[in-house]
Structure formats: structure tokens, C-alpha cells
XYZ file of C-alpha atoms in Angstrom:
154
model
C 6.535 -12.178 -10.899
C 3.627 -12.238 -8.456
C 1.464 -9.297 -7.444
C -1.249 -8.810 -4.838
C -4.253 -7.334 -6.625
C -6.639 -4.973 -4.894
C -9.157 -2.311 -5.878
C -9.749 1.380 -5.332
C -13.395 1.702 -6.289
C -13.660 0.077 -9.745
C -9.985 0.332 -10.630
C -7.451 -2.460 -10.135
C -3.986 -2.026 -8.640
C -1.174 -4.361 -7.689
C 1.672 -4.560 -5.208
C 4.798 -6.624 -5.832
C 4.568 -9.528 -3.377
C 8.353 -9.362 -2.911
C 7.714 -6.119 -0.995
C 5.063 -7.684 1.256
C 6.004 -9.223 4.593
C 2.513 -10.550 5.293
C -1.130 -9.913 4.428
C -3.213 -9.449 7.567
C -6.941 -9.191 8.176
C -8.129 -5.635 8.621
C -7.974 -4.448 12.225
C -8.745 -1.071 13.693
C -5.676 1.062 14.291
C -4.683 3.179 17.259
C -5.112 6.762 16.121
C -2.073 9.043 15.982
C -3.275 12.579 16.787
C -2.020 15.114 14.290
C -0.969 12.477 11.767
C -1.002 13.512 8.109
C -3.953 12.661 5.846
C -3.962 9.017 4.867
C -2.254 7.870 8.059
C -4.803 5.633 9.767
C -2.717 5.181 12.905
C -0.608 2.301 14.154
C -1.167 -1.403 14.659
C 0.519 -3.854 16.994
C 2.537 -6.383 15.011
C 4.206 -8.968 17.224
C 4.561 -6.426 20.020
C 5.896 -3.616 17.856
C 3.961 -0.582 16.592
C 3.705 -0.331 12.817
C 2.372 2.789 11.076
C -0.752 2.181 9.004
C -1.638 4.014 5.805
C -5.177 3.862 4.411
C -4.721 3.908 0.645
C -8.383 4.748 -0.015
C -8.034 7.785 2.257
C -4.761 8.773 0.645
C -5.984 8.363 -2.932
C -9.735 8.976 -2.772
C -10.247 10.986 0.408
C -12.454 8.371 2.077
C -11.606 5.582 4.530
C -11.429 1.994 3.372
C -14.570 -0.049 3.893
C -14.320 -2.307 6.938
C -15.354 -5.496 5.116
C -13.972 -9.039 4.895
C -11.950 -8.392 1.724
C -10.201 -5.333 3.156
C -6.708 -6.322 4.228
C -3.547 -4.860 5.627
C -0.564 -5.471 3.378
C 2.422 -5.331 5.701
C 5.065 -3.808 3.457
C 8.841 -3.807 3.662
C 9.216 -0.066 3.287
C 12.639 1.210 2.224
C 13.980 3.351 5.048
C 17.374 4.361 3.735
C 19.011 2.107 6.325
C 20.280 -1.436 5.975
C 16.910 -2.955 6.812
C 13.516 -1.776 5.602
C 10.840 -0.634 8.072
C 7.427 -2.223 8.229
C 4.527 -0.144 6.966
C 0.915 -1.310 6.968
C -1.169 -0.430 3.934
C -4.952 -0.852 4.092
C -6.212 -2.082 0.718
C -9.724 -2.998 -0.370
C -10.844 -6.132 -2.188
C -7.425 -7.708 -1.855
C -8.517 -11.154 -2.957
C -6.354 -12.131 -5.921
C -2.764 -12.875 -6.824
C -1.696 -11.947 -10.332
C 1.231 -13.541 -12.168
C 2.685 -11.165 -14.768
C 6.075 -10.362 -16.156
C 7.439 -7.034 -14.925
C 8.004 -6.104 -18.567
C 4.226 -6.289 -19.142
C 3.920 -2.979 -17.267
C 4.643 0.222 -19.139
C 4.074 3.961 -18.877
C 0.471 5.018 -18.392
C 0.920 8.093 -20.551
C -0.629 10.200 -17.788
C 2.140 11.197 -15.417
C 1.464 14.892 -14.889
C -0.458 15.497 -11.696
C -0.645 11.869 -10.638
C 0.604 10.771 -7.229
C 4.210 9.529 -7.361
C 3.234 6.118 -5.950
C 1.185 5.275 -9.061
C 3.441 3.308 -11.344
C 3.319 1.690 -14.752
C 0.273 -0.093 -16.132
C -0.570 -3.384 -17.819
C -3.738 -4.447 -19.553
C -5.830 -7.596 -19.734
C -9.324 -8.525 -20.887
C -10.852 -6.601 -17.974
C -8.953 -3.367 -18.543
C -6.021 -1.610 -16.935
C -4.008 -2.711 -13.907
C -1.666 -0.204 -12.270
C 1.336 -0.935 -10.067
C 1.741 0.895 -6.781
C 5.328 1.874 -6.002
C 5.780 1.184 -2.311
C 8.887 3.329 -2.067
C 6.908 6.396 -3.216
C 3.897 6.053 -0.909
C 5.081 8.709 1.517
C 6.926 11.984 0.962
C 10.255 12.029 2.818
C 9.148 14.524 5.484
C 6.016 12.550 6.344
C 7.911 9.252 6.314
C 10.482 10.515 8.792
C 7.926 12.183 11.050
C 5.696 9.119 11.026
C 8.426 6.656 11.938
C 9.721 9.044 14.627
C 6.221 9.286 16.170
C 5.903 5.506 16.166
C 9.362 5.063 17.734
C 8.535 7.637 20.422
C 5.262 5.860 21.231
C 6.923 2.436 21.631
């Protein structure tokens, strides 16, 4: 199984590449006034607006650094319909692909009070790697409001 590795400060995280449509260079987003915290705005992807979440803002309360290694992971976000919706996720230092078995990841032992999108962990010589669960990035009310705002703007 392949994962896109990225960092939040010193910590390493991964996304399952099967959930990624494409990895794009970082581009500035069109702001969405009144959007919830962590929503960076929307980007134009092949003529269609796609909501953009800044994971550093969502997790750490600061925007992602606008540097060469900051990328937009265009995710296939489960929408509850037959086809997933696209959701852009800004991630920092997204420079590596990791090959690991899904069974290598297990409970972190620290579930209370952690965001629901933080999944199981694996270890290697450099420390801990944590999976990000795409399907749990947004609470249901924010997900629906966000996709409705994007649809209304298009």
C-alpha cells in the first residue's frame, strides 16, 4: 500500500494514495467569506470549484507555509452519493511516498480528545507516522455547508 507522506511541524503523517486524485502545486485559493476555520477557500480544478482545506490551520491554528514543498492533495472525499466529491487538502513538506502494509498501522493509544481524522500509527527508525482519515476531515454539517457554498458559487 502506498501513502503520501507530509509533515505538520516535526510530525509525520500519511494519506492513502488510493484516496488521492492528484497532487498539485500549492496555489492561492479564492476566499469563501464566513467559511469555517481550516477552510482556505476554493480552487479552480479543470473549470470546477473545489473546496480547499488547510490542514495546518485545521490542526495547528496557523496557515501552511507557502513554500515549494507545500502541495494540494486533491482527495476523493466520500460524499454519501455514488461518486465522491473532490476536496483539496493543503499539506506541508509533501515530498515522499511511503510503502507500508495497512496492517503496520495500529491504535495510537491516545484517542481521547484527538481530532477524528487522526488515525492509526506506525513506527520506523525516525519515529511515529500517523494516518489521516480523509473521510473524517470534516464534520457532517461543515461538509454539507461547504459543498453547498461551492455549488452555489459555480
